[in-house]
Amino acid sequence: MPAPKAFLDWIDANADRFIQRLAEAVAIPSVSGEFARRDDTIRMMHWFEKQLKDVGVETKLADLGTQEAGGKTYPLPPALLGKIGNDRSKKTVFIYGHLDANKSDGWDSEPFELFVHPTNGQLIGRGSTDDKGPVLGWLHVLEYHHQHNEPLPVNLKFCFEGMEESGSLGLDPLVISESKPGGWFEGVDCACISDNYWLNTRTPALCYGLRGQSYFNIIVSGPGRDLHSGIFGRTVHEPMTDLMLLMSKLVDSQGNILVPGVEDLVPPPTAEELKLFESLDYGIQDVEDAAGGPIALSSDKVKVLMGRMRYPALSMHGIEGAFDGVGSKTVIPSRVIGKFSIRLVPPQTPELVAPLTIKYLEDEFSKMGSRNTLEVKLVKKGHPWVADTNHWNFEAAKRATKVVYGVDPDLMRDGGSIPVTLTFAENLKTNVVLLPMGRGDDGAHSTNEKLDRSNYIEGTKLLGTYLYEIGAS
């Protein structure tokens, strides 16, 4: 059942108004990782609740509790639940998205003022592609049907949150509770998430797998206070020196994880998998264009793609407590925290990987003979997820993509993590498809995050067409 031509034409006719709505959403600096902007994140949830109510959606703001940090207690943004339609002859589709955004430093424009590029139409603003643009795409689909008094082809249930960029705190218990008989999510037949991206800038994609994540802090402490290097250098055990040595033992320059046993958990690829990776419309040039430099680990396309999608990856993220300002400072920090994460793939889990990693770091530290103290903490975790691409949910998404873009989508596993995806799959007991709106160069967590105008508008058509294809399944 193709989407009505009147719907597709209406999307085109309202494109400028949709861009203005995105500007309103971007203007709310809902940065979940900054406590100073927690009120803005809560305001974002209320703003979108009103948008949903205006198009006939029954809503509920679900309290997720509080968050403790730095000796203070902060309220978590409420989850926004919605539902529309109760026709037992129609399938019920579950939709998830998030309305919080990442921190923003070093931008060429004001990150919370949507900048429409005058020549290429890019919509530049924090949260434009991750995930406010896709979430608004669902709203536009609802608006058409509400405005024209047209019945939706499916029943819909929604869950939108404001803490995805900070580990979806508080959401898992809600999903588990609302998935039980009598809960808000009861009766769901399939699920769709639009919170990822094409592999490149050319070919639409469907995602059937995500890496999990184990995020660690390495805490090294020693002196009772920061020290002067002219007085104490080569006199005491320095925490920063110990931390650098430890972090250098985690991964080599080719991306190989040095923690014993971690890579051994992953079986070798099958011939079918290798064929699939070879078929993807993605090359080394795409990697380097997206990265902004000729720095790919290999010239072998399949090897690089499997490094992104099929194998685990260990990345360094920062050091807390060390001098990082402009100029020179000869301090010896008394306490430093090294931050790194391991992206996980099936059958790896945080429960399997964390003990291996912590023991390895403790063993290496004991060999150093340092009199400093070490603590290794697992501070955030998420499980990997893989779905069945032959399910009718994926078949509907494939057909919708072909209708809107005229080509078959790439089937890909994403290197990133959306931990709640597995929670939905396990508790809703249904298939989940990831249906991207944005392109591979959107820079979701980077400076100058953007969403191309064409992807925003055609992506909205894709979301609506997907629902019509589900209705015909």
GROMACS .gro file of C-alpha atoms in nm:
model
  473
    1MET     CA    1   0.000   0.000   0.000
    2PRO     CA    2   0.194   0.310  -0.116
    3ALA     CA    3   0.160   0.636   0.077
    4PRO     CA    4  -0.101   0.866  -0.081
    5LYS     CA    5   0.035   1.114  -0.334
    6ALA     CA    6  -0.153   1.386  -0.147
    7PHE     CA    7   0.059   1.308   0.163
    8LEU     CA    8   0.387   1.326  -0.030
    9ASP     CA    9   0.284   1.652  -0.199
   10TRP     CA   10   0.180   1.799   0.136
   11ILE     CA   11   0.524   1.725   0.282
   12ASP     CA   12   0.689   1.914  -0.006
   13ALA     CA   13   0.448   2.206   0.026
   14ASN     CA   14   0.520   2.242   0.400
   15ALA     CA   15   0.898   2.199   0.390
   16ASP     CA   16   0.978   2.556   0.496
   17ARG     CA   17   0.739   2.533   0.791
   18PHE     CA   18   0.900   2.205   0.898
   19ILE     CA   19   1.242   2.372   0.892
   20GLN     CA   20   1.109   2.650   1.114
   21ARG     CA   21   0.976   2.388   1.356
   22LEU     CA   22   1.320   2.225   1.364
   23ALA     CA   23   1.468   2.567   1.442
   24GLU     CA   24   1.232   2.594   1.741
   25ALA     CA   25   1.341   2.252   1.866
   26VAL     CA   26   1.712   2.323   1.820
   27ALA     CA   27   1.671   2.654   2.007
   28ILE     CA   28   1.593   2.462   2.326
   29PRO     CA   29   1.943   2.365   2.452
   30SER     CA   30   1.842   2.026   2.588
   31VAL     CA   31   2.192   1.904   2.674
   32SER     CA   32   2.132   1.615   2.911
   33GLY     CA   33   2.499   1.593   3.009
   34GLU     CA   34   2.507   1.949   3.149
   35PHE     CA   35   2.327   1.990   3.480
   36ALA     CA   36   2.299   2.366   3.422
   37ARG     CA   37   2.072   2.281   3.127
   38ARG     CA   38   1.861   2.016   3.297
   39ASP     CA   39   1.565   2.257   3.315
   40ASP     CA   40   1.598   2.311   2.937
   41THR     CA   41   1.591   1.936   2.879
   42ILE     CA   42   1.275   1.907   3.086
   43ARG     CA   43   1.129   2.202   2.894
   44MET     CA   44   1.205   2.019   2.569
   45MET     CA   45   0.994   1.724   2.677
   46HIS     CA   46   0.700   1.948   2.763
   47TRP     CA   47   0.736   2.137   2.433
   48PHE     CA   48   0.712   1.819   2.234
   49GLU     CA   49   0.426   1.684   2.442
   50LYS     CA   50   0.221   1.987   2.333
   51GLN     CA   51   0.314   1.921   1.969
   52LEU     CA   52   0.184   1.564   1.998
   53LYS     CA   53  -0.135   1.667   2.173
   54ASP     CA   54  -0.205   1.919   1.897
   55VAL     CA   55  -0.221   1.635   1.642
   56GLY     CA   56  -0.448   1.412   1.848
   57VAL     CA   57  -0.201   1.193   2.035
   58GLU     CA   58  -0.288   1.078   2.386
   59THR     CA   59   0.018   1.148   2.601
   60LYS     CA   60   0.165   1.080   2.943
   61LEU     CA   61   0.478   1.223   3.105
   62ALA     CA   62   0.638   0.942   3.307
   63ASP     CA   63   0.855   1.036   3.604
   64LEU     CA   64   1.196   0.867   3.588
   65GLY     CA   65   1.327   0.974   3.928
   66THR     CA   66   1.642   1.167   4.013
   67GLN     CA   67   2.015   1.170   3.946
   68GLU     CA   68   2.287   1.218   4.207
   69ALA     CA   69   2.603   1.406   4.106
   70GLY     CA   70   2.857   1.614   4.292
   71GLY     CA   71   2.662   1.591   4.615
   72LYS     CA   72   2.349   1.732   4.451
   73THR     CA   73   2.023   1.576   4.338
   74TYR     CA   74   1.884   1.658   3.995
   75PRO     CA   75   1.546   1.557   3.849
   76LEU     CA   76   1.561   1.334   3.544
   77PRO     CA   77   1.364   1.461   3.244
   78PRO     CA   78   1.035   1.270   3.221
   79ALA     CA   79   0.984   1.017   2.944
   80LEU     CA   80   0.708   1.115   2.703
   81LEU     CA   81   0.469   0.833   2.616
   82GLY     CA   82   0.208   0.861   2.343
   83LYS     CA   83  -0.049   0.652   2.161
   84ILE     CA   84  -0.299   0.700   1.883
   85GLY     CA   85  -0.533   0.446   1.724
   86ASN     CA   86  -0.691   0.133   1.870
   87ASP     CA   87  -0.809  -0.053   1.561
   88ARG     CA   88  -0.761  -0.426   1.620
   89SER     CA   89  -0.760  -0.489   1.246
   90LYS     CA   90  -0.440  -0.281   1.213
   91LYS     CA   91  -0.086  -0.350   1.327
   92THR     CA   92   0.053  -0.148   1.616
   93VAL     CA   93   0.394   0.012   1.560
   94PHE     CA   94   0.614   0.129   1.846
   95ILE     CA   95   0.826   0.442   1.782
   96TYR     CA   96   1.124   0.556   1.992
   97GLY     CA   97   1.329   0.873   1.971
   98HIS     CA   98   1.515   1.117   2.195
   99LEU     CA   99   1.504   1.492   2.239
  100ASP     CA  100   1.826   1.560   2.426
  101ALA     CA  101   2.148   1.666   2.256
  102ASN     CA  102   2.523   1.662   2.307
  103LYS     CA  103   2.751   1.933   2.441
  104SER     CA  104   2.865   2.191   2.188
  105ASP     CA  105   3.210   2.349   2.171
  106GLY     CA  106   3.412   2.497   1.885
  107TRP     CA  107   3.128   2.550   1.638
  108ASP     CA  108   3.147   2.781   1.337
  109SER     CA  109   2.795   2.903   1.414
  110GLU     CA  110   2.574   2.926   1.722
  111PRO     CA  111   2.487   2.559   1.791
  112PHE     CA  112   2.139   2.635   1.927
  113GLU     CA  113   2.037   2.865   1.642
  114LEU     CA  114   1.955   2.662   1.333
  115PHE     CA  115   2.169   2.788   1.045
  116VAL     CA  116   2.038   2.712   0.697
  117HIS     CA  117   2.336   2.702   0.466
  118PRO     CA  118   2.268   2.939   0.174
  119THR     CA  119   2.415   2.716  -0.100
  120ASN     CA  120   2.379   2.351  -0.001
  121GLY     CA  121   2.067   2.365   0.216
  122GLN     CA  122   2.228   2.198   0.515
  123LEU     CA  123   2.040   2.253   0.843
  124ILE     CA  124   2.319   2.313   1.094
  125GLY     CA  125   2.240   2.300   1.463
  126ARG     CA  126   2.292   2.082   1.769
  127GLY     CA  127   2.035   1.803   1.769
  128SER     CA  128   1.930   1.861   1.407
  129THR     CA  129   2.008   1.504   1.299
  130ASP     CA  130   2.050   1.345   1.644
  131ASP     CA  131   1.762   1.313   1.706
  132LYS     CA  132   1.527   1.612   1.684
  133GLY     CA  133   1.492   1.611   1.304
  134PRO     CA  134   1.385   1.244   1.284
  135VAL     CA  135   1.150   1.282   1.583
  136LEU     CA  136   0.985   1.580   1.412
  137GLY     CA  137   0.951   1.367   1.099
  138TRP     CA  138   0.709   1.142   1.287
  139LEU     CA  139   0.521   1.450   1.405
  140HIS     CA  140   0.479   1.574   1.047
  141VAL     CA  141   0.329   1.238   0.945
  142LEU     CA  142   0.080   1.264   1.229
  143GLU     CA  143   0.000   1.624   1.144
  144TYR     CA  144  -0.099   1.540   0.787
  145HIS     CA  145  -0.344   1.274   0.896
  146HIS     CA  146  -0.486   1.491   1.174
  147GLN     CA  147  -0.524   1.798   0.952
  148HIS     CA  148  -0.690   1.603   0.669
  149ASN     CA  149  -0.897   1.378   0.896
  150GLU     CA  150  -0.732   1.076   0.732
  151PRO     CA  151  -0.701   0.753   0.932
  152LEU     CA  152  -0.350   0.630   0.997
  153PRO     CA  153  -0.265   0.296   0.832
  154VAL     CA  154  -0.149   0.158   1.169
  155ASN     CA  155  -0.192   0.216   1.541
  156LEU     CA  156   0.102   0.395   1.698
  157LYS     CA  157   0.266   0.393   2.040
  158PHE     CA  158   0.552   0.626   2.125
  159CYS     CA  159   0.834   0.659   2.376
  160PHE     CA  160   1.052   0.971   2.365
  161GLU     CA  161   1.321   1.044   2.622
  162GLY     CA  162   1.555   1.323   2.727
  163MET     CA  163   1.856   1.128   2.858
  164GLU     CA  164   1.974   0.915   2.563
  165GLU     CA  165   2.303   1.104   2.535
  166SER     CA  166   2.362   1.034   2.904
  167GLY     CA  167   2.292   0.663   2.911
  168SER     CA  168   1.909   0.667   2.910
  169LEU     CA  169   1.906   0.689   3.289
  170GLY     CA  170   1.583   0.563   3.438
  171LEU     CA  171   1.434   0.441   3.110
  172ASP     CA  172   1.491   0.065   3.134
  173PRO     CA  173   1.266   0.014   3.439
  174LEU     CA  174   0.991   0.214   3.270
  175VAL     CA  175   1.012   0.009   2.949
  176ILE     CA  176   1.007  -0.316   3.146
  177SER     CA  177   0.706  -0.202   3.348
  178GLU     CA  178   0.504  -0.060   3.057
  179SER     CA  179   0.567  -0.370   2.843
  180LYS     CA  180   0.378  -0.594   3.087
  181PRO     CA  181   0.009  -0.678   3.041
  182GLY     CA  182  -0.194  -0.364   3.097
  183GLY     CA  183   0.108  -0.140   3.033
  184TRP     CA  184   0.129   0.147   2.787
  185PHE     CA  185   0.323  -0.064   2.533
  186GLU     CA  186   0.104  -0.372   2.546
  187GLY     CA  187   0.002  -0.509   2.205
  188VAL     CA  188   0.295  -0.378   2.000
  189ASP     CA  189   0.361  -0.575   1.679
  190CYS     CA  190   0.692  -0.419   1.569
  191ALA     CA  191   0.919  -0.127   1.652
  192CYS     CA  192   1.105   0.143   1.460
  193ILE     CA  193   1.383   0.376   1.569
  194SER     CA  194   1.519   0.660   1.356
  195ASP     CA  195   1.837   0.755   1.542
  196ASN     CA  196   2.121   0.653   1.313
  197TYR     CA  197   2.264   0.737   0.971
  198TRP     CA  198   2.342   0.614   0.623
  199LEU     CA  199   2.686   0.470   0.570
  200ASN     CA  200   2.765   0.738   0.315
  201THR     CA  201   2.606   1.046   0.157
  202ARG     CA  202   2.451   0.858  -0.139
  203THR     CA  203   2.273   0.540  -0.043
  204PRO     CA  204   1.989   0.500   0.208
  205ALA     CA  205   2.035   0.224   0.461
  206LEU     CA  206   1.860   0.006   0.715
  207CYS     CA  207   2.039  -0.093   1.032
  208TYR     CA  208   2.003  -0.439   1.185
  209GLY     CA  209   2.275  -0.429   1.449
  210LEU     CA  210   2.433  -0.198   1.706
  211ARG     CA  211   2.743  -0.231   1.916
  212GLY     CA  212   2.710  -0.228   2.291
  213GLN     CA  213   2.935  -0.029   2.519
  214SER     CA  214   3.139  -0.057   2.835
  215TYR     CA  215   3.269   0.282   2.954
  216PHE     CA  216   3.548   0.282   3.211
  217ASN     CA  217   3.723   0.527   3.442
  218ILE     CA  218   4.082   0.458   3.551
  219ILE     CA  219   4.140   0.654   3.872
  220VAL     CA  220   4.499   0.699   3.989
  221SER     CA  221   4.561   0.888   4.316
  222GLY     CA  222   4.872   0.963   4.516
  223PRO     CA  223   4.975   1.295   4.670
  224GLY     CA  224   4.749   1.471   4.915
  225ARG     CA  225   4.741   1.776   4.685
  226ASP     CA  226   4.872   1.895   4.348
  227LEU     CA  227   5.251   1.933   4.353
  228HIS     CA  228   5.516   2.153   4.191
  229SER     CA  229   5.721   1.954   3.939
  230GLY     CA  230   6.035   2.156   4.016
  231ILE     CA  231   6.023   2.037   4.376
  232PHE     CA  232   5.870   1.692   4.346
  233GLY     CA  233   5.960   1.578   3.993
  234ARG     CA  234   6.152   1.247   4.004
  235THR     CA  235   6.094   1.250   4.378
  236VAL     CA  236   5.750   1.091   4.407
  237HIS     CA  237   5.533   0.849   4.213
  238GLU     CA  238   5.326   1.067   3.980
  239PRO     CA  239   4.963   0.964   3.909
  240MET     CA  240   4.973   1.104   3.556
  241THR     CA  241   5.276   0.893   3.464
  242ASP     CA  242   5.110   0.577   3.594
  243LEU     CA  243   4.789   0.658   3.406
  244MET     CA  244   4.970   0.716   3.076
  245LEU     CA  245   5.151   0.384   3.107
  246LEU     CA  246   4.827   0.201   3.183
  247MET     CA  247   4.633   0.359   2.897
  248SER     CA  248   4.912   0.273   2.654
  249LYS     CA  249   4.857  -0.096   2.732
  250LEU     CA  250   4.491  -0.105   2.625
  251VAL     CA  251   4.502  -0.081   2.244
  252ASP     CA  252   4.768  -0.067   1.973
  253SER     CA  253   4.801   0.175   1.681
  254GLN     CA  254   4.608  -0.060   1.450
  255GLY     CA  255   4.304  -0.076   1.678
  256ASN     CA  256   4.377  -0.422   1.820
  257ILE     CA  257   4.250  -0.453   2.177
  258LEU     CA  258   4.531  -0.568   2.407
  259VAL     CA  259   4.313  -0.680   2.700
  260PRO     CA  260   4.351  -1.060   2.701
  261GLY     CA  261   4.035  -1.249   2.617
  262VAL     CA  262   3.824  -0.958   2.486
  263GLU     CA  263   3.879  -1.015   2.113
  264ASP     CA  264   3.869  -1.394   2.162
  265LEU     CA  265   3.500  -1.374   2.251
  266VAL     CA  266   3.407  -1.286   1.890
  267PRO     CA  267   3.384  -1.569   1.633
  268PRO     CA  268   3.535  -1.519   1.284
  269PRO     CA  269   3.306  -1.391   1.005
  270THR     CA  270   3.122  -1.634   0.781
  271ALA     CA  271   3.152  -1.631   0.403
  272GLU     CA  272   2.799  -1.485   0.388
  273GLU     CA  273   2.898  -1.197   0.615
  274LEU     CA  274   3.207  -1.120   0.410
  275LYS     CA  275   2.994  -1.110   0.096
  276LEU     CA  276   2.749  -0.869   0.260
  277PHE     CA  277   3.026  -0.631   0.369
  278GLU     CA  278   3.177  -0.641   0.020
  279SER     CA  279   2.840  -0.546  -0.133
  280LEU     CA  280   2.790  -0.230   0.074
  281ASP     CA  281   2.815   0.101  -0.110
  282TYR     CA  282   3.096   0.231   0.105
  283GLY     CA  283   3.467   0.268   0.050
  284ILE     CA  284   3.784   0.393   0.211
  285GLN     CA  285   3.730   0.737   0.059
  286ASP     CA  286   3.395   0.758   0.238
  287VAL     CA  287   3.565   0.682   0.568
  288GLU     CA  288   3.830   0.943   0.515
  289ASP     CA  289   3.587   1.206   0.387
  290ALA     CA  290   3.373   1.158   0.697
  291ALA     CA  291   3.680   1.166   0.925
  292GLY     CA  292   3.822   1.474   0.754
  293GLY     CA  293   4.161   1.321   0.677
  294PRO     CA  294   4.343   1.028   0.509
  295ILE     CA  295   4.365   0.823   0.828
  296ALA     CA  296   4.182   0.492   0.765
  297LEU     CA  297   4.346   0.197   0.940
  298SER     CA  298   4.361  -0.005   0.618
  299SER     CA  299   4.304   0.019   0.243
  300ASP     CA  300   4.094  -0.299   0.264
  301LYS     CA  301   3.727  -0.194   0.251
  302VAL     CA  302   3.591  -0.510   0.413
  303LYS     CA  303   3.844  -0.497   0.695
  304VAL     CA  304   3.759  -0.135   0.772
  305LEU     CA  305   3.384  -0.197   0.756
  306MET     CA  306   3.409  -0.496   0.988
  307GLY     CA  307   3.617  -0.282   1.223
  308ARG     CA  308   3.328  -0.041   1.241
  309MET     CA  309   3.040  -0.286   1.256
  310ARG     CA  310   3.140  -0.642   1.341
  311TYR     CA  311   3.439  -0.619   1.574
  312PRO     CA  312   3.481  -0.449   1.911
  313ALA     CA  313   3.669  -0.121   1.934
  314LEU     CA  314   3.854   0.042   2.223
  315SER     CA  315   3.880   0.423   2.218
  316MET     CA  316   4.039   0.679   2.451
  317HIS     CA  317   3.821   0.977   2.544
  318GLY     CA  318   3.995   1.202   2.791
  319ILE     CA  319   4.173   1.267   3.119
  320GLU     CA  320   4.002   1.442   3.406
  321GLY     CA  321   4.216   1.625   3.662
  322ALA     CA  322   4.508   1.704   3.431
  323PHE     CA  323   4.600   2.050   3.307
  324ASP     CA  324   4.433   2.111   2.971
  325GLY     CA  325   4.430   2.489   2.937
  326VAL     CA  326   4.619   2.720   2.705
  327GLY     CA  327   4.983   2.786   2.796
  328SER     CA  328   5.214   2.606   3.036
  329LYS     CA  329   5.159   2.482   3.387
  330THR     CA  330   5.414   2.270   3.571
  331VAL     CA  331   5.176   2.101   3.809
  332ILE     CA  332   5.185   1.733   3.908
  333PRO     CA  333   4.817   1.640   3.948
  334SER     CA  334   4.734   1.453   4.268
  335ARG     CA  335   4.448   1.257   4.111
  336VAL     CA  336   4.371   1.183   3.748
  337ILE     CA  337   4.093   0.990   3.580
  338GLY     CA  338   4.150   0.828   3.241
  339LYS     CA  339   3.835   0.764   3.038
  340PHE     CA  340   3.795   0.499   2.771
  341SER     CA  341   3.526   0.276   2.628
  342ILE     CA  342   3.497  -0.057   2.452
  343ARG     CA  343   3.228  -0.091   2.185
  344LEU     CA  344   3.095  -0.446   2.207
  345VAL     CA  345   2.956  -0.692   1.952
  346PRO     CA  346   2.768  -1.020   2.005
  347PRO     CA  347   2.832  -1.239   2.197
  348GLN     CA  348   3.023  -0.988   2.410
  349THR     CA  349   2.843  -0.828   2.702
  350PRO     CA  350   2.955  -0.576   2.965
  351GLU     CA  351   2.928  -0.856   3.221
  352LEU     CA  352   3.186  -1.061   3.028
  353VAL     CA  353   3.420  -0.781   2.925
  354ALA     CA  354   3.435  -0.567   3.240
  355PRO     CA  355   3.598  -0.830   3.468
  356LEU     CA  356   3.862  -0.906   3.203
  357THR     CA  357   3.942  -0.536   3.162
  358ILE     CA  358   3.953  -0.449   3.531
  359LYS     CA  359   4.170  -0.750   3.619
  360TYR     CA  360   4.411  -0.674   3.335
  361LEU     CA  361   4.457  -0.312   3.445
  362GLU     CA  362   4.503  -0.413   3.808
  363ASP     CA  363   4.762  -0.676   3.710
  364GLU     CA  364   4.953  -0.428   3.492
  365PHE     CA  365   4.946  -0.167   3.768
  366SER     CA  366   5.086  -0.414   4.020
  367LYS     CA  367   5.383  -0.478   3.787
  368MET     CA  368   5.474  -0.108   3.788
  369GLY     CA  369   5.574  -0.099   4.155
  370SER     CA  370   5.398   0.233   4.206
  371ARG     CA  371   5.292   0.351   4.551
  372ASN     CA  372   4.995   0.536   4.407
  373THR     CA  373   4.651   0.380   4.432
  374LEU     CA  374   4.438   0.250   4.145
  375GLU     CA  375   4.064   0.213   4.106
  376VAL     CA  376   3.895   0.099   3.783
  377LYS     CA  377   3.522   0.162   3.748
  378LEU     CA  378   3.267   0.055   3.489
  379VAL     CA  379   3.055   0.372   3.476
  380LYS     CA  380   2.822   0.306   3.180
  381LYS     CA  381   2.719  -0.004   2.993
  382GLY     CA  382   2.495  -0.125   2.714
  383HIS     CA  383   2.446  -0.458   2.537
  384PRO     CA  384   2.492  -0.514   2.163
  385TRP     CA  385   2.191  -0.594   1.945
  386VAL     CA  386   2.132  -0.777   1.614
  387ALA     CA  387   1.794  -0.823   1.439
  388ASP     CA  388   1.645  -1.055   1.175
  389THR     CA  389   1.646  -0.868   0.842
  390ASN     CA  390   1.397  -1.112   0.687
  391HIS     CA  391   1.118  -1.009   0.925
  392TRP     CA  392   0.816  -0.836   0.769
  393ASN     CA  393   0.911  -0.520   0.961
  394PHE     CA  394   1.238  -0.499   0.766
  395GLU     CA  395   1.065  -0.595   0.442
  396ALA     CA  396   0.827  -0.299   0.485
  397ALA     CA  397   1.121  -0.066   0.551
  398LYS     CA  398   1.300  -0.198   0.242
  399ARG     CA  399   0.994  -0.136   0.023
  400ALA     CA  400   0.943   0.213   0.165
  401THR     CA  401   1.304   0.303   0.096
  402LYS     CA  402   1.276   0.181  -0.263
  403VAL     CA  403   0.959   0.385  -0.314
  404VAL     CA  404   1.100   0.712  -0.176
  405TYR     CA  405   1.461   0.693  -0.296
  406GLY     CA  406   1.432   0.462  -0.597
  407VAL     CA  407   1.706   0.225  -0.477
  408ASP     CA  408   1.735  -0.072  -0.245
  409PRO     CA  409   1.884   0.021   0.094
  410ASP     CA  410   2.218  -0.099   0.223
  411LEU     CA  411   2.176  -0.343   0.512
  412MET     CA  412   2.427  -0.244   0.777
  413ARG     CA  413   2.530  -0.284   1.136
  414ASP     CA  414   2.612   0.044   1.306
  415GLY     CA  415   2.925   0.103   1.508
  416GLY     CA  416   2.743   0.317   1.761
  417SER     CA  417   2.529   0.223   2.058
  418ILE     CA  418   2.165   0.284   2.145
  419PRO     CA  419   2.150   0.066   2.459
  420VAL     CA  420   1.773   0.090   2.497
  421THR     CA  421   1.724  -0.085   2.159
  422LEU     CA  422   1.790  -0.425   2.315
  423THR     CA  423   1.564  -0.335   2.607
  424PHE     CA  424   1.280  -0.270   2.363
  425ALA     CA  425   1.348  -0.585   2.160
  426GLU     CA  426   1.357  -0.809   2.468
  427ASN     CA  427   1.062  -0.660   2.655
  428LEU     CA  428   0.831  -0.583   2.365
  429LYS     CA  429   0.925  -0.927   2.227
  430THR     CA  430   0.921  -0.792   1.875
  431ASN     CA  431   1.142  -0.703   1.580
  432VAL     CA  432   1.309  -0.361   1.580
  433VAL     CA  433   1.424  -0.183   1.263
  434LEU     CA  434   1.653   0.118   1.260
  435LEU     CA  435   1.540   0.348   0.978
  436PRO     CA  436   1.786   0.637   0.934
  437MET     CA  437   1.697   0.985   0.818
  438GLY     CA  438   2.043   1.143   0.812
  439ARG     CA  439   2.361   1.090   0.613
  440GLY     CA  440   2.694   0.945   0.715
  441ASP     CA  441   2.862   1.287   0.727
  442ASP     CA  442   2.608   1.456   0.957
  443GLY     CA  443   2.855   1.480   1.247
  444ALA     CA  444   2.601   1.385   1.511
  445HIS     CA  445   2.839   1.413   1.808
  446SER     CA  446   3.079   1.654   1.645
  447THR     CA  447   3.102   2.025   1.578
  448ASN     CA  448   2.869   2.175   1.317
  449GLU     CA  449   2.617   1.888   1.333
  450LYS     CA  450   2.383   1.908   1.034
  451LEU     CA  451   2.089   1.747   0.862
  452ASP     CA  452   2.058   1.795   0.487
  453ARG     CA  453   1.731   1.957   0.382
  454SER     CA  454   1.666   1.679   0.132
  455ASN     CA  455   1.713   1.412   0.398
  456TYR     CA  456   1.481   1.595   0.636
  457ILE     CA  457   1.204   1.623   0.380
  458GLU     CA  458   1.250   1.293   0.195
  459GLY     CA  459   1.315   1.125   0.529
  460THR     CA  460   0.977   1.245   0.653
  461LYS     CA  461   0.819   1.089   0.344
  462LEU     CA  462   1.011   0.769   0.420
  463LEU     CA  463   0.873   0.746   0.774
  464GLY     CA  464   0.518   0.791   0.651
  465THR     CA  465   0.562   0.549   0.363
  466TYR     CA  466   0.706   0.291   0.604
  467LEU     CA  467   0.384   0.307   0.808
  468TYR     CA  468   0.177   0.252   0.493
  469GLU     CA  469   0.392  -0.046   0.397
  470ILE     CA  470   0.348  -0.189   0.747
  471GLY     CA  471  -0.026  -0.143   0.707
  472ALA     CA  472  -0.013  -0.354   0.391
  473SER     CA  473   0.207  -0.628   0.542
   0.00000   0.00000   0.00000
